[in-house]
Every structure is written in structure tokens, then in C-alpha cells.
Short mmCIF file of C-alpha atoms in Angstrom, two decimals:
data_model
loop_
_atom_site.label_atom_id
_atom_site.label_comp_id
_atom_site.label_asym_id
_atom_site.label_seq_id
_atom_site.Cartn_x
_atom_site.Cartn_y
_atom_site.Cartn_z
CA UNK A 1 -13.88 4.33 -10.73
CA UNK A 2 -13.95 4.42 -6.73
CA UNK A 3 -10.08 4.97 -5.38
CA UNK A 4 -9.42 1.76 -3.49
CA UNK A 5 -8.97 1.67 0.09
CA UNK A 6 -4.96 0.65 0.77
CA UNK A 7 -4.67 -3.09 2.39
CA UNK A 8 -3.77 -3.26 6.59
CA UNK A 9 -0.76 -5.29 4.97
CA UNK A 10 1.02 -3.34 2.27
CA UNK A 11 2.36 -5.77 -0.17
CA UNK A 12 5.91 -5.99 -1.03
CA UNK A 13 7.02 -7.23 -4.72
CA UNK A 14 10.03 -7.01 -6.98
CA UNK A 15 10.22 -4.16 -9.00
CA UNK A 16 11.37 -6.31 -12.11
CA UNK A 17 8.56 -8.93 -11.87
CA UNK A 18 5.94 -8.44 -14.97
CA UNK A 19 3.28 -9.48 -12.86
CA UNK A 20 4.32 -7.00 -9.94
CA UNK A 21 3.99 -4.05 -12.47
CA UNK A 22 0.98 -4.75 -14.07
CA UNK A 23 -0.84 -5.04 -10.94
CA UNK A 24 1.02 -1.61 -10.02
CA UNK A 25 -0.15 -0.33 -13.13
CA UNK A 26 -3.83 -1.14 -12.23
CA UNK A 27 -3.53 0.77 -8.65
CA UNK A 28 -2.68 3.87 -10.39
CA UNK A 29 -5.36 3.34 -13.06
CA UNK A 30 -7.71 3.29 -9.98
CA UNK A 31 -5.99 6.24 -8.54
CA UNK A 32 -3.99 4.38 -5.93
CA UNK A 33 -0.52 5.12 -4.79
CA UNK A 34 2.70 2.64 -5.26
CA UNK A 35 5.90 2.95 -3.52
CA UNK A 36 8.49 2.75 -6.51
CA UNK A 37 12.40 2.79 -6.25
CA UNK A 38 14.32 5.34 -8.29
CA UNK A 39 17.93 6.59 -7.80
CA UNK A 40 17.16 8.66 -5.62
CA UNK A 41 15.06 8.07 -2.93
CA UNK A 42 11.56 5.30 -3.01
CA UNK A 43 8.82 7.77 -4.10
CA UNK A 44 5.42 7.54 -3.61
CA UNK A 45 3.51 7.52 -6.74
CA UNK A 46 -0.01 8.62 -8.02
CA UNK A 47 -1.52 9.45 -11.42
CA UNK A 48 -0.73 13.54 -11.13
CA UNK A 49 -3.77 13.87 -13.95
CA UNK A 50 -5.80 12.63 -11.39
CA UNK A 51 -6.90 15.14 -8.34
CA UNK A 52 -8.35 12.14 -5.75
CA UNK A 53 -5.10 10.27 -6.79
CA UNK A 54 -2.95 12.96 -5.77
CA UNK A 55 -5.14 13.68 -2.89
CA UNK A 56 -4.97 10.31 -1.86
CA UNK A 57 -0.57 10.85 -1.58
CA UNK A 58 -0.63 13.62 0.57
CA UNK A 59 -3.25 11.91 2.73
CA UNK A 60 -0.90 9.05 2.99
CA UNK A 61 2.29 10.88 3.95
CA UNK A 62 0.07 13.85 6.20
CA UNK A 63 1.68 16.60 3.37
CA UNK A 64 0.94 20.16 3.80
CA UNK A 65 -1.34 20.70 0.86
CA UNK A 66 0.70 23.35 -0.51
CA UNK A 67 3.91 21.82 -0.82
CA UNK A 68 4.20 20.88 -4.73
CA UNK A 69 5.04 17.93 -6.13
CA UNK A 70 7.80 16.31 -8.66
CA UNK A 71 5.94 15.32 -11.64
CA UNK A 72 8.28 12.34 -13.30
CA UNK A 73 8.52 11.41 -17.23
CA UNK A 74 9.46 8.87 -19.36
CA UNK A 75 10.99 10.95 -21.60
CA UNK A 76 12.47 14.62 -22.90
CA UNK A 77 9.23 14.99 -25.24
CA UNK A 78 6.82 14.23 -22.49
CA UNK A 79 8.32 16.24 -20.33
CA UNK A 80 8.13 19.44 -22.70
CA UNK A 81 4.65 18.93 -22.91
CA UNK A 82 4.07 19.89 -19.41
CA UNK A 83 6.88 22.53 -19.07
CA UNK A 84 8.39 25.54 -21.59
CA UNK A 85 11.96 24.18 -21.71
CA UNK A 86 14.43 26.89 -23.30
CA UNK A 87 17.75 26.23 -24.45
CA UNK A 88 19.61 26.26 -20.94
CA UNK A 89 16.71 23.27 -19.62
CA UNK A 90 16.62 21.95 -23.12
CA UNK A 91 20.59 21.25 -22.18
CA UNK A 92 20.39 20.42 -18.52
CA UNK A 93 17.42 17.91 -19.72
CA UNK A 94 19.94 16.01 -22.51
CA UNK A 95 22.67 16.11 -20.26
CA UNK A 96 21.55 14.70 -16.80
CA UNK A 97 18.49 12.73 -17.72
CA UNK A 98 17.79 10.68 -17.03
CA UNK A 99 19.06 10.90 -13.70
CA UNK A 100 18.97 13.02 -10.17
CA UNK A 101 17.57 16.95 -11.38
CA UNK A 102 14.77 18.52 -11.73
CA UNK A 103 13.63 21.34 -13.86
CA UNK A 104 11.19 23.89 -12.88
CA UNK A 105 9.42 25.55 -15.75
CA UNK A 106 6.12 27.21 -16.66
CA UNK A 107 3.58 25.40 -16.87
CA UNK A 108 1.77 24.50 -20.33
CA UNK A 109 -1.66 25.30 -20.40
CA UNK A 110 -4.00 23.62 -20.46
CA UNK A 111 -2.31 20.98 -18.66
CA UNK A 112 -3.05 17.33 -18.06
CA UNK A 113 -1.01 18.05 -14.32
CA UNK A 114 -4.11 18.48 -11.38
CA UNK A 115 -3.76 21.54 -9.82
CA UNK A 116 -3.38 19.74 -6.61
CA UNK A 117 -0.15 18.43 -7.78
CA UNK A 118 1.31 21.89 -9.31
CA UNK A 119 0.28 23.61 -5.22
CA UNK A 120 -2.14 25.93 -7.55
CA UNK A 121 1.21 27.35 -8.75
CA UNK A 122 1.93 28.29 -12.69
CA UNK A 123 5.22 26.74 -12.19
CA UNK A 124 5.59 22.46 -12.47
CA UNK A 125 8.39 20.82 -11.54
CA UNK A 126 9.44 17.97 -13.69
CA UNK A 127 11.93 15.01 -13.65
CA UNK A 128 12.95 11.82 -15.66
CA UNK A 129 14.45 9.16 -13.64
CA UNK A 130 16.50 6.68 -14.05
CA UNK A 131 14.56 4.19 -12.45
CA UNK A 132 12.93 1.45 -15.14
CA UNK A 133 9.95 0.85 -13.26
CA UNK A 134 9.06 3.96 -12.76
CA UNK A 135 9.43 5.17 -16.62
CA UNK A 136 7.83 1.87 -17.53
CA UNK A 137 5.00 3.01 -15.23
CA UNK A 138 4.82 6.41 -16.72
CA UNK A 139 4.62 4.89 -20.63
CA UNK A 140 2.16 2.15 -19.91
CA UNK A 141 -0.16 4.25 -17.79
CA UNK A 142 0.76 7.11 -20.40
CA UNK A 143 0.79 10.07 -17.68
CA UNK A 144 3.04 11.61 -15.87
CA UNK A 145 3.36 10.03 -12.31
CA UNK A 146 3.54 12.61 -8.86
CA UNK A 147 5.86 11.04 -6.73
CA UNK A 148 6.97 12.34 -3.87
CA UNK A 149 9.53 10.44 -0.98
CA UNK A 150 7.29 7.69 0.41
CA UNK A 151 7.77 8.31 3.88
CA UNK A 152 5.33 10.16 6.44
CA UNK A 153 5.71 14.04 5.64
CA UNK A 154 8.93 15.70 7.15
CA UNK A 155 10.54 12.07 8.15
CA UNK A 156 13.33 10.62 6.74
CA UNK A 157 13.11 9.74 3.31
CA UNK A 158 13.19 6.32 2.53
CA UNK A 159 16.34 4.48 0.44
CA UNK A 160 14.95 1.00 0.77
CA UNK A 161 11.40 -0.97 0.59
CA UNK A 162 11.61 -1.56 4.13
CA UNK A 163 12.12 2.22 4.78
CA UNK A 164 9.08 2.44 3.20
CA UNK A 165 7.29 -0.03 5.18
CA UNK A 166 8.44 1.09 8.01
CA UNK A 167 6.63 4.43 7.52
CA UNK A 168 3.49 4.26 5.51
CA UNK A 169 2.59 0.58 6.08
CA UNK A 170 -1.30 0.25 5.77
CA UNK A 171 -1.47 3.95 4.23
CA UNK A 172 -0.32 3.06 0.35
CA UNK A 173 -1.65 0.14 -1.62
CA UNK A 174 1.92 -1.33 -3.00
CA UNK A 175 5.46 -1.22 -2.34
CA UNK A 176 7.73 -2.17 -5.68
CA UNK A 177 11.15 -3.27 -3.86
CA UNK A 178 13.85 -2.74 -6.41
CA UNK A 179 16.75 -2.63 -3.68
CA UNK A 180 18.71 0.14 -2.27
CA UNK A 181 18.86 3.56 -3.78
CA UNK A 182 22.27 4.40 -5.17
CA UNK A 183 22.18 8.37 -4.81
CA UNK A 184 20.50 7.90 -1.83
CA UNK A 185 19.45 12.00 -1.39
CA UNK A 186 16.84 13.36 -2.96
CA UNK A 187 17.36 15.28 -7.31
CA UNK A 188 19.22 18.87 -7.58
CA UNK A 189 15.71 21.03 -8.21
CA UNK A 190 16.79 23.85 -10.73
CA UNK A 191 14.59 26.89 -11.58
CA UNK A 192 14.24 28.23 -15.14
CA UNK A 193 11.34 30.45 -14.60
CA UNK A 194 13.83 33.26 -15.20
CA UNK A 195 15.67 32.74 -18.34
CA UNK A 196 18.45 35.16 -17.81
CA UNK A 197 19.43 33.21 -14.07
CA UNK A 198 18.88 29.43 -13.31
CA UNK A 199 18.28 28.91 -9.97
CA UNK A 200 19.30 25.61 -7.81
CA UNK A 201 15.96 25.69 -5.48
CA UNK A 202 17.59 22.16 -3.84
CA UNK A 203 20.70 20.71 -3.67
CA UNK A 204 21.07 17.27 -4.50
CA UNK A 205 21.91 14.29 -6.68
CA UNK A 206 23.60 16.31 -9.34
CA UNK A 207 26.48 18.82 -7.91
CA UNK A 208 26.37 22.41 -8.43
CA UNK A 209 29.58 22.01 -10.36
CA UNK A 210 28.57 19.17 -12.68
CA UNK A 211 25.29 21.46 -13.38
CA UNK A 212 27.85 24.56 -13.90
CA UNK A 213 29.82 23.04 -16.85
CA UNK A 214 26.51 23.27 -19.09
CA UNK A 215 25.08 26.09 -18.48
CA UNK A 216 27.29 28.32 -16.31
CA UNK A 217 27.42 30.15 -12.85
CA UNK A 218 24.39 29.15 -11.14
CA UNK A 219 22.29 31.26 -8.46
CA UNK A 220 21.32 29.76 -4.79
CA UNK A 221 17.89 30.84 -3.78
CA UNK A 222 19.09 32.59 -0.42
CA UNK A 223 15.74 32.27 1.07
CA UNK A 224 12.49 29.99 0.63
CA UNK A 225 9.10 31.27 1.40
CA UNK A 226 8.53 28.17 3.41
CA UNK A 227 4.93 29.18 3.79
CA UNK A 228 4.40 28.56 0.47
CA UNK A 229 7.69 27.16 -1.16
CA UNK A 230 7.66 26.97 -4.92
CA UNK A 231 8.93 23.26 -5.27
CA UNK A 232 9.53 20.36 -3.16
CA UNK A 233 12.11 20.03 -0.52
CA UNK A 234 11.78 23.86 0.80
CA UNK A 235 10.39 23.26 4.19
CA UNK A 236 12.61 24.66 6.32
CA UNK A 237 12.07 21.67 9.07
CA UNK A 238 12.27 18.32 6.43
CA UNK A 239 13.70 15.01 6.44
CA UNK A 240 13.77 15.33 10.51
CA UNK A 241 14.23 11.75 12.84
CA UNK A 242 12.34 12.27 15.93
CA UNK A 243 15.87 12.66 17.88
CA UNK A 244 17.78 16.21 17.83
CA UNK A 245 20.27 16.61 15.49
CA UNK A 246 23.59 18.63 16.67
CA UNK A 247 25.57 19.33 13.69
CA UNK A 248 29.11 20.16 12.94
CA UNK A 249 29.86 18.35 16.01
CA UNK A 250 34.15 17.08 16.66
CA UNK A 251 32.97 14.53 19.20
CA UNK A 252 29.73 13.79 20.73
CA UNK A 253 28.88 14.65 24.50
CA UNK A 254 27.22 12.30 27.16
CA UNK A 255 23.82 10.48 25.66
CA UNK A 256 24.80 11.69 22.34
CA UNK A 257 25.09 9.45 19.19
CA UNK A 258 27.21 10.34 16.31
CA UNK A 259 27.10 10.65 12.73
CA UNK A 260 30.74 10.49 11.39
CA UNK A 261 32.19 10.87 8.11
CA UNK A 262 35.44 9.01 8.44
CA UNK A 263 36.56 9.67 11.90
CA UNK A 264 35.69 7.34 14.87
CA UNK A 265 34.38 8.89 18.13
CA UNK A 266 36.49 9.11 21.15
CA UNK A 267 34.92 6.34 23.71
CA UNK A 268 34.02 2.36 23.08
CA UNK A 269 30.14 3.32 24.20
CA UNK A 270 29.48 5.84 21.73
CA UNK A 271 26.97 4.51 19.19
CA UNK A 272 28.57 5.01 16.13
CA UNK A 273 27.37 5.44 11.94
CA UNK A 274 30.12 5.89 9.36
CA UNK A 275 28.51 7.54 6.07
CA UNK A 276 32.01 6.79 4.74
CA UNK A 277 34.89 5.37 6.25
CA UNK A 278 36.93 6.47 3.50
CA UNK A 279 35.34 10.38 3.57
CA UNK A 280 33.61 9.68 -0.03
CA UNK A 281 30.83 11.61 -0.54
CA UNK A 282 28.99 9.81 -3.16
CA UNK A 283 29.01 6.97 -0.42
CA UNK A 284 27.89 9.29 2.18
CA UNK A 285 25.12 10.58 0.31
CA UNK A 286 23.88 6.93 -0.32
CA UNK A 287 24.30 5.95 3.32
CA UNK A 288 22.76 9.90 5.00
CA UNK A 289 19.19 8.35 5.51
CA UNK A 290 19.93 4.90 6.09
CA UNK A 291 22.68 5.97 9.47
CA UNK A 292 19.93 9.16 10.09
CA UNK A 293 17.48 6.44 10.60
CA UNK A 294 19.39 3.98 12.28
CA UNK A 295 20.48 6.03 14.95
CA UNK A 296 17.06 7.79 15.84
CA UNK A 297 15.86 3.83 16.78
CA UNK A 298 18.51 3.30 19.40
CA UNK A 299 18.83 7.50 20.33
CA UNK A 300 17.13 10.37 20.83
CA UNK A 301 20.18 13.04 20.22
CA UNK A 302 21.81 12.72 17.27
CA UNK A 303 25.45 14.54 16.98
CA UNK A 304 26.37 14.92 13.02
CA UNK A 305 30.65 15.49 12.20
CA UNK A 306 31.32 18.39 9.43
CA UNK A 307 30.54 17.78 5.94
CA UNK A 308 32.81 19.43 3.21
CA UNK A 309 30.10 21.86 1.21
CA UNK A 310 31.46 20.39 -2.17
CA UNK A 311 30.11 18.36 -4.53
CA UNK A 312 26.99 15.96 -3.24
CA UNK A 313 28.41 17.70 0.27
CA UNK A 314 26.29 20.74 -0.29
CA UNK A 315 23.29 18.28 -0.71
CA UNK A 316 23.80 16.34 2.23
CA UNK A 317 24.14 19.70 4.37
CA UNK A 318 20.94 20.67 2.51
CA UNK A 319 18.98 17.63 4.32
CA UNK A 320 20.90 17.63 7.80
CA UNK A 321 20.08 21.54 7.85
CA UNK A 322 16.40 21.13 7.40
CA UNK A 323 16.99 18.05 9.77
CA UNK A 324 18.31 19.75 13.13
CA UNK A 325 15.98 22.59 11.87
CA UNK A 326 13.26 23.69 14.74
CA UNK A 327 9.99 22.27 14.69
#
């Protein structure tokens, strides 16, 4: 079957509408890409058994070829057919999934997985989500569905269908609109390729401590090869607006916007995002991409306050990090 080209006019459709999925479920058949809300983030999603499918998503968001991609499930048994799972993932899996982590694990082989999708690596990185319409996706195409954030490579990810449209209108061939994302940064991405040390890879949706109460102390990779990073989210410049990003900044200076947490900026002309009036970091999380993106439209220098590095704090310093990053 020829891989259809995407419309000028990507469509926009409920994510609960019958009608809206099965005509999803027919793009990926034909190895198109969808736009599909999960908890996370919107990712962009492609049959990962199929290479010119897969293709087809990094052509769409201009990804660096070797940059692996999340492969997500519709359930624990699925997922152990594409990765070894010992007793440490076997927990992690039954505790947080579905929900915001990812497992890295050896690769079964053969595997149904392209090798485009696994970066040629012997590693995959696997997921279920919470999202419906994704995992309804998953079982009625009955594959596992590559699905990176569907935004253009490096940008800011994308927490609601117009995010998404914003970015890769004309490039995908659906956008399923299921509101916006209530984690709102991307899954934790945890490494069991060595059994005697998990390894958090990523920060993210699930806290280190949450993570720590099930299968003890866990390591922080210190340094990414971010030549050739060993699962998604390791570029070292990622998630960047086209504005400069200052962090840790008290105040902003002269031209500067600000990215608060909480406080208000000194000065009625400062534009102004509050991740949290209140200083909540689940609420700051949700809101990091929407204010990022906001205020590189009306800005182009971006000053961020301090983030406590606890709980979802680590993750949002993660992604404003590899945001102010050089590029």
C-alpha cells in the first residue's frame, strides 16, 4: 500500500468520536502519522512495525535519524513482548502504568519494532499510556505505535491540538484533539539494561521519589552521548522556543520576558507567565510548554525564575536546561 501524502489542511477531530478513530486507524494502516493526545504531551504516531511509517515521522518533525523513539502499548503483556522486563521493570510496569514512564529494556529478537524506530540500537524503549485513544489505537491496529512529541524536532512540545497545528500543519495526515494534556512534560525514561542499577535516562512525569519507593535508590545518567543518545529526550539542545532562555533569573532585565513560578516581576510592562501562582509543581509542569510557547510569540528573550529540583521540579529543569541549551 502507497503511504499517503498528508492533506495542505490537517484535519482536526475529537479524540472520542468512533468515526474520528476509525479513520485514524486507517492512516496508520496506510503508514500515515496521527497526532494523538496522551498525558503527557500530543505525540505523533506511526505504525513502529512499519519502516516508511516511521520514516514518514521523522520526516514530518525534521528528527535526527538517530534519535530513538518511544514505542507505546496497550498493555503489560504486549509490552514484554518487545522488551526483557525483570522483576524491578516487571514492578515499575504494574505500578505506574499506565501512566508517565518509560522502560528501557533489551530488545526481543526477532522483533516486530523497525529498526528505524529502535535508532539501530539493541535497546527499545517502551511505554503504556494512559491515553484511551491511543491504547485503543494500539489494540485495533494490533502493533505497537512510535510516537514521538508532535511538534517540529527540538521545538516545544505540544500540550494541546492547536500546539500541534501550529507546528506540523500540512506535514501529518490527522490531528485527534482530546484537550489539554494534564502532565503536561514529557514520561520519566528509566533504564534497566543493567539489572543491578536502574537508571532515570529523563526526568519527567513520574518523580524520582515516587519511582524510589518501588524499587530503591535510583542512578542519574551524569552524561548523554548526545551524538548518539540511547533514548528519547537526550539532545542536549531540545524543547528550545526560538527566543533565549535565561534561567534562574530573580527579575528580568530590559526586553526580557519572564517565566515565574509564583512571584510577580517588578515593573507593570514586563510580560508576564505564571506556571503556578500558588508555586505547585504539578500545575507548573502542566502549564511549562503552554507559558514557554506563549512568550516566544510576543518575545525573543525569555528570563525563567528558579525551580525547586524536587518532585516533577527536576523534570521541568530537565526541559528548561535543554531549552536555554546552545544551539
Amino acid at each position: 500500500m502507497t503511504r499517503p501524502s498528508p492533506p495542505p489542511d490537517t484535519p482536526v477531530l475529537p479524540a472520542h468520536d468512533p468515526d474520528a478513530l476509525d479513520q485514524a486507524v486507517r492512516i496508520l494502516k496506510a503508514g500515515g502519522c496521527v497526532a494523538v493526545p496522551t498525558e503527557t504531551v500530543y505525540g505523533l504516531a506511526c505504525d513502529a512495525t512499519n519502516p516508511k511509517a516511521v520514516a514518514g515521522v521523522y520526516e514530518a518533525k525534521g528528527r535526527p535519524s538517530f534519535n530513538p523513539l518511544i514505542c507505546h502499548v496497550d498493555t503489560l503483556e504486549r509490552a514484554h513482548s518487545l522488551i526483557k522486563l525483570d522483576d524491578q521493570g516487571l514492578a515499575l510496569a504494574e505500578r505506574f502504568w499506565p501512566g508517565p514512564l518509560t522502560l528501557v529494556g533489551p530488545k526481543r529478537t526477532p522483533s516486530p519494532v523497525s529498526d528505524l524506530a529502535a535508532a539501530g540500537l539493541d535497546s527499545l524503549a517502551v511505554r503504556t499510556p494512559r491515553s484511551e485513544a491511543l491504547r485503543t489505537l494500539v489494540q485495533r491496529l494490533d502493533a505497537p505505535l512510535a510516537a514521538p512529541s508532535a511538534n517540529a524536532s527540538g521545538a516545544i512540545s505540544p500540550t494541546t491540538a492547536e500546539h500541534v497545528k501550529d507546528s506540523l500543519n500540512g506535514r501529518i495526515h490527522l490531528i485527534l484533539d482530546g484537550g489539554p494534556c494534564k502532565v503536561g512534560v514529557e514520561s520519566t525514561i528509566v533504564s534497566l539494561l543493567d539489572p543491578a542499577q536502574p537508571v532515570i535516562l529523563r526526568p519527567g512525569g513520574v518523580s524520582r521519589e515516587n519511582l524510589e519507593t518501588v524499587c530503591g535508590v535510583l542512578a542519574q545518567q551524569t552524561r548523554a552521548n548526545h551524538s548518539a543518545p540511547t533514548a528519547p529526550g537526550q539532545l542536549t539542545s531540545h524543547y528550545a522556543p526560538n527566543a533565549s532562555v535565561r534561567l534562574n533569573a530573580t527579575q528580568p532585565v530590559a526586553n526580557e520576558a519572564f517565566l515565574g513560578l509564583g512571584t510577580q516581576p517588578k515593573g507593570d510592562d514586563v510580560v508576564f507567565f505564571d506556571l503556578s501562582p500558588d508555586g505547585d509543581l504539578v500545575e507548573a509542569a502542566a502549564n511549562l510548554f503552554t507559558g514557554l510557547r506563549w512568550l516566544d510569540r510576543v518575545s525573543d528573550r525569555i528570563a525563567v525564575a528558579p525551580i525547586p529540583e524536587t518532585g516533577l521540579g527536576e523534570a521541568i529543569n530537565d526541559r528548561l536546561r535543554r531549552a536555554a541549551a546552545e544551539r
